[in-house]
Amino acid sequence: MKIRSIPFKQNSNCLRCGKNSLLTDEDTREQFCANCGYVISEKVDESGPEQSSFSTQGGVDTTRTGSPISLTRHDKGLSTVINPANRDATGKPLSSSMKSTITRLRTWDSRSQSQTTADRNLRQALNELDRLKGKLTISSSVLEKAAYIYRKALDKKLVRGRSISAMIASSLYAACRDAETPRTLKDVADAANVKRKEIARCYRLLHRELELKMPVVDSIQCIARISSKLKVTEKTKRYAAKILKETQKRQESSGKNPMGLAAAALYFSCVINGVSITQRDLAKAANVTEVTIRNRFKALKEAKILEIDF
DNA sequence: TAAGATAAGAGGGACAT
DNA sequence: ATGTCAGTCTTATCTTA
């Protein structure tokens, strides 16, 4: 994290005790009160928008609020270290007994922060997550959820003996599904450079051990994803959605790949509406094979969905 | 050239041993 | 734990219109 230097505010009073005793830490640029220890200026993440609040006078309150707390940082963005200089808040050297106390505290502080294997693991995983974010265009709330799931997996010691990248990718996959903005196993697998079946295995593990309640992937939502890669009219999409709704009602959709189902419905819809589209293009957009589309298409025909009066 | 048919193989869930 | 079974999906190849 980059730390922006914060203008030194002179002669300002502490917001807590009111005394004019603010000092600035040269290293961290944090302002703190030498009297009561209150820290005024937090670190500000330069890459993000200012997290400022609005004042009641109508102007913008310039109070620094720091980065938001985030599960996607290994320490949730709340890093604080004990200053290695053996001086107190006013800059005076510490007494020798205090010095040894502080040294001991520092030891435990650093241990609790980054020395545990779990935490090192988490750091690595979150780096990986950050890398995946760009490749898959994931919203931040889903990222948070993925990080949360991974933390739980770590707590339950599910990661041990498995690859970190596979586990964090599975967490992300689960988070996407949970947010009803699914990515396919293949999408995630390609982005993470992990084999599809490996991610599927880890995902099942997460699902079982963490007892995640997952909404079933809705094939109707897949229509939007497929047609975004092709140019399909709104009418065809609506018709395809109707077809899928009907198959769902008849419970003919269970156990089928939702992407294949959606692709077949789109194909069906195009045929009926006289739109020419090739199975190959559709297959490529949906990331399934032409054969799968054909099989689903055949099943749709046999189910006589066509006879329904839409 | 697109669509359909067929066969072989992979991978996983359910269930029994 | 291991094996079998039914079912799905993929890959590859051949045929049909």
XYZ file of C-alpha atoms (C1' of nucleotides) in Angstrom:
344
model
C 0.000 0.000 0.000
C 1.310 3.380 -0.858
C 1.198 5.939 1.861
C 0.406 9.440 0.887
C 2.127 12.031 2.895
C -0.280 14.021 4.911
C 0.191 17.750 5.354
C 1.385 18.582 8.751
C -1.278 20.433 10.665
C 0.313 22.731 13.099
C -1.306 24.212 16.147
C -4.281 21.973 15.837
C -5.929 20.482 18.829
C -6.521 16.875 19.647
C -10.035 15.842 18.777
C -10.307 13.792 21.912
C -8.632 15.654 24.731
C -8.605 19.085 23.088
C -5.032 19.871 24.016
C -2.668 21.420 21.540
C -0.266 18.521 21.607
C -0.388 16.907 18.196
C 2.755 15.356 16.783
C 3.445 13.668 13.500
C 5.190 10.357 13.230
C 7.978 10.902 10.712
C 7.787 7.391 9.302
C 4.098 6.760 8.983
C 2.902 10.350 8.702
C 0.326 9.518 11.296
C -0.691 12.333 13.583
C -1.206 11.530 17.167
C -1.741 13.334 20.404
C 1.215 13.299 22.728
C -1.112 13.906 25.614
C -3.699 11.181 25.247
C -2.354 9.022 22.413
C -5.249 9.639 20.065
C -4.301 8.949 16.421
C -5.772 11.450 14.024
C -4.413 10.724 10.598
C -4.769 7.241 9.255
C -2.976 5.811 6.299
C -4.757 6.634 3.087
C -4.796 4.366 0.128
C -3.833 6.471 -2.844
C -5.304 4.154 -5.434
C -8.859 4.330 -4.194
C -11.347 7.146 -3.940
C -11.274 9.267 -0.849
C -13.363 7.749 1.866
C -14.350 11.082 3.248
C -17.581 11.815 4.969
C -19.727 14.857 4.433
C -19.878 17.527 7.026
C -23.101 19.068 8.165
C -22.065 22.511 6.981
C -22.395 21.431 3.398
C -18.715 21.314 2.576
C -16.588 18.220 2.401
C -15.211 17.104 5.687
C -11.503 16.717 5.274
C -11.160 14.253 8.088
C -9.034 11.356 7.002
C -10.824 8.124 7.500
C -8.292 5.745 6.050
C -8.902 2.721 3.898
C -12.104 0.811 4.442
C -11.814 -2.365 6.434
C -11.575 -5.183 3.969
C -11.532 -8.932 4.280
C -9.434 -9.068 1.160
C -6.419 -7.816 3.061
C -4.732 -10.363 5.227
C -5.014 -8.166 8.283
C -8.327 -6.694 7.172
C -6.555 -3.412 6.461
C -6.001 -2.761 10.097
C -2.263 -3.104 10.264
C -0.623 -1.451 13.196
C 2.910 -2.094 14.296
C 4.680 -1.078 17.435
C 7.266 1.511 16.516
C 10.740 -0.026 16.602
C 12.272 3.127 18.085
C 12.447 2.832 21.840
C 10.886 6.153 22.537
C 7.613 7.175 24.012
C 5.034 9.417 22.417
C 6.862 12.585 23.323
C 10.131 11.275 21.930
C 11.812 10.521 25.214
C 13.773 7.275 25.531
C 12.052 4.486 27.405
C 13.218 3.228 30.737
C 15.056 -0.074 30.574
C 12.258 -2.080 32.184
C 9.726 -0.547 29.793
C 12.093 -1.265 26.950
C 12.152 -4.976 27.665
C 8.392 -5.027 28.074
C 7.958 -3.368 24.705
C 10.435 -5.738 23.101
C 8.420 -8.671 24.365
C 5.218 -7.060 23.115
C 6.758 -6.499 19.712
C 7.689 -10.145 19.487
C 4.161 -11.269 20.171
C 2.707 -8.556 18.005
C 4.674 -9.641 14.973
C 3.949 -13.271 15.674
C 0.261 -12.600 15.792
C 0.448 -10.579 12.617
C 2.384 -12.508 10.090
C 4.452 -15.284 11.468
C 1.826 -17.974 11.663
C 1.648 -20.363 8.766
C -2.050 -19.676 8.467
C -1.428 -16.013 7.974
C 1.331 -16.450 5.468
C -0.964 -18.791 3.627
C -3.713 -16.206 3.690
C -1.443 -13.524 2.314
C -0.484 -15.709 -0.581
C -4.079 -16.640 -1.248
C -5.229 -13.048 -1.259
C -2.479 -12.116 -3.680
C -3.763 -14.825 -5.931
C -7.310 -13.581 -5.496
C -6.208 -10.140 -6.522
C -4.690 -11.604 -9.661
C -7.901 -13.458 -10.519
C -9.999 -10.367 -9.989
C -8.658 -8.721 -13.105
C -9.062 -11.742 -15.315
C -12.655 -12.465 -14.402
C -14.095 -9.015 -13.723
C -15.394 -9.729 -10.271
C -17.248 -7.174 -8.188
C -15.748 -6.191 -4.883
C -18.576 -7.642 -2.840
C -17.970 -11.018 -4.412
C -14.277 -10.684 -3.700
C -15.069 -10.025 -0.077
C -17.203 -13.102 0.010
C -14.489 -15.204 -1.585
C -12.011 -13.981 0.985
C -14.477 -14.761 3.742
C -14.996 -18.284 2.486
C -11.274 -18.827 2.231
C -10.775 -17.642 5.792
C -13.337 -20.128 6.981
C -11.663 -22.871 5.001
C -8.387 -21.938 6.604
C -9.969 -22.052 10.054
C -11.244 -25.513 9.380
C -7.848 -26.582 8.149
C -9.214 -27.546 4.777
C -6.360 -25.964 2.876
C -3.661 -28.135 4.308
C -2.392 -30.564 1.741
C -4.127 -28.788 -1.094
C -2.841 -26.103 -3.373
C -3.549 -22.548 -2.341
C -4.413 -21.431 -5.833
C -6.956 -24.202 -6.229
C -8.579 -23.376 -2.915
C -8.785 -19.647 -3.452
C -10.102 -20.218 -6.956
C -12.757 -22.524 -5.553
C -13.653 -19.954 -2.929
C -14.064 -17.416 -5.668
C -16.171 -19.804 -7.698
C -18.376 -20.412 -4.678
C -18.671 -16.690 -3.994
C -19.703 -16.054 -7.579
C -22.357 -18.704 -7.411
C -23.594 -17.439 -4.113
C -23.921 -13.945 -5.523
C -25.914 -15.371 -8.425
C -23.392 -14.035 -10.892
C -21.942 -17.376 -11.781
C -18.697 -18.021 -13.550
C -18.295 -21.504 -14.915
C -15.738 -23.858 -13.487
C -13.922 -23.531 -16.760
C -13.783 -19.738 -16.554
C -12.237 -19.885 -13.131
C -9.967 -22.762 -14.018
C -8.559 -20.936 -17.010
C -7.961 -17.758 -15.058
C -6.319 -19.540 -12.168
C -4.298 -21.916 -14.276
C -5.638 -24.808 -12.263
C -7.308 -27.872 -13.713
C -11.068 -27.752 -13.806
C -11.542 -30.955 -11.902
C -9.200 -29.747 -9.175
C -11.354 -26.671 -8.630
C -14.483 -28.782 -8.774
C -13.059 -31.072 -6.122
C -12.117 -28.234 -3.824
C -15.450 -26.570 -4.365
C -17.289 -29.716 -3.337
C -15.105 -29.896 -0.274
C -15.931 -26.297 0.638
C -19.563 -26.921 -0.017
C -19.611 -29.975 2.205
C -17.412 -28.835 5.055
C -18.594 -25.261 5.340
C -22.176 -26.251 4.651
C -22.546 -23.495 2.123
C -26.061 -22.963 0.945
C -25.816 -22.396 -2.756
C -28.590 -21.274 -5.008
C -28.939 -23.542 -8.010
C -27.428 -21.978 -11.072
C -30.296 -20.568 -13.005
C -30.042 -21.400 -16.676
C -32.200 -18.399 -17.513
C -29.428 -16.148 -16.256
C -27.027 -17.983 -18.503
C -28.941 -16.684 -21.492
C -27.746 -13.191 -20.751
C -24.167 -14.303 -20.477
C -24.239 -16.213 -23.742
C -26.088 -13.607 -25.715
C -23.787 -10.874 -24.517
C -21.091 -12.506 -26.605
C -23.332 -12.739 -29.651
C -25.779 -10.356 -31.137
C -29.173 -11.712 -30.325
C -32.393 -9.768 -30.413
C -34.308 -9.081 -27.271
C -37.235 -11.018 -28.614
C -35.205 -14.196 -29.097
C -33.825 -13.908 -25.606
C -37.274 -13.550 -24.138
C -38.518 -16.517 -26.085
C -35.564 -18.622 -24.952
C -36.267 -17.640 -21.360
C -39.843 -18.822 -21.750
C -38.639 -22.147 -23.056
C -36.347 -22.556 -20.089
C -39.027 -21.568 -17.651
C -41.226 -24.273 -19.065
C -38.519 -26.926 -18.882
C -37.791 -25.950 -15.311
C -41.451 -26.286 -14.485
C -41.470 -29.748 -15.925
C -38.316 -30.586 -14.018
C -36.522 -31.579 -17.167
C -33.594 -29.347 -16.434
C -32.146 -30.990 -13.351
C -28.720 -32.463 -13.684
C -28.045 -30.717 -16.950
C -25.329 -28.225 -17.571
C -27.188 -24.902 -17.323
C -24.982 -23.352 -19.972
C -25.766 -26.154 -22.398
C -29.428 -25.841 -21.600
C -29.431 -22.100 -22.125
C -27.513 -22.437 -25.378
C -30.005 -25.003 -26.660
C -32.930 -22.803 -25.684
C -31.364 -19.880 -27.507
C -30.796 -22.046 -30.538
C -34.371 -23.275 -30.397
C -35.610 -19.733 -30.110
C -33.550 -18.620 -33.100
C -34.840 -21.466 -35.227
C -38.436 -20.693 -34.387
C -38.041 -16.992 -34.940
C -36.297 -17.532 -38.224
C -32.993 -16.104 -37.004
C -30.026 -17.818 -38.549
C -27.348 -18.768 -36.102
C -24.841 -21.580 -36.136
C -24.489 -24.101 -33.388
C -20.770 -23.558 -33.527
C -20.963 -19.877 -32.607
C -23.456 -20.619 -29.902
C -21.286 -23.426 -28.569
C -18.273 -21.180 -28.475
C -20.133 -18.411 -26.673
C -21.546 -20.809 -24.111
C -18.328 -22.749 -23.647
C -19.987 -26.080 -24.356
C -19.659 -28.392 -27.311
C -21.954 -28.476 -30.285
C -22.883 -32.003 -29.374
C -24.199 -30.879 -26.016
C -26.325 -28.240 -27.693
C -27.653 -30.856 -30.078
C -28.482 -33.252 -27.273
C -30.303 -30.617 -25.274
C -31.963 -29.343 -28.405
C -33.196 -32.835 -29.183
C -34.506 -33.225 -25.660
C -36.341 -29.911 -25.951
C -37.956 -31.033 -29.158
C -38.966 -34.345 -27.647
C -40.421 -32.600 -24.630
C -42.747 -30.843 -27.052
C -42.158 -27.503 -25.488
C -43.088 -26.087 -28.869
C -46.715 -26.982 -28.472
C -47.072 -24.597 -25.608
C -48.824 -21.456 -26.584
C -46.610 -18.631 -25.461
C -20.383 -26.009 -44.881
C -23.576 -26.635 -41.140
C -25.950 -30.071 -38.872
C -26.746 -34.700 -37.233
C -25.163 -39.361 -35.649
C -22.238 -42.483 -33.269
C -18.689 -44.229 -30.306
C -15.175 -43.981 -26.798
C -13.630 -42.022 -22.666
C -13.494 -38.965 -18.412
C -15.192 -37.723 -13.984
C -18.250 -37.824 -10.251
C -22.555 -39.218 -7.328
C -25.188 -43.062 -5.341
C -25.064 -47.278 -3.501
C -23.389 -51.800 -2.175
C -19.658 -54.685 -0.528
C -11.879 -48.216 1.292
C -13.187 -50.172 -3.248
C -16.129 -51.413 -7.093
C -20.133 -51.047 -9.982
C -23.860 -48.585 -12.236
C -26.565 -44.988 -14.552
C -26.165 -40.632 -16.339
C -23.770 -36.355 -18.316
C -20.535 -34.133 -21.084
C -16.515 -33.979 -24.247
C -13.671 -35.316 -28.149
C -13.239 -37.274 -32.463
C -14.871 -39.028 -36.724
C -18.124 -40.012 -40.238
C -22.371 -39.059 -42.837
C -26.119 -36.216 -44.619
C -28.454 -32.257 -46.672
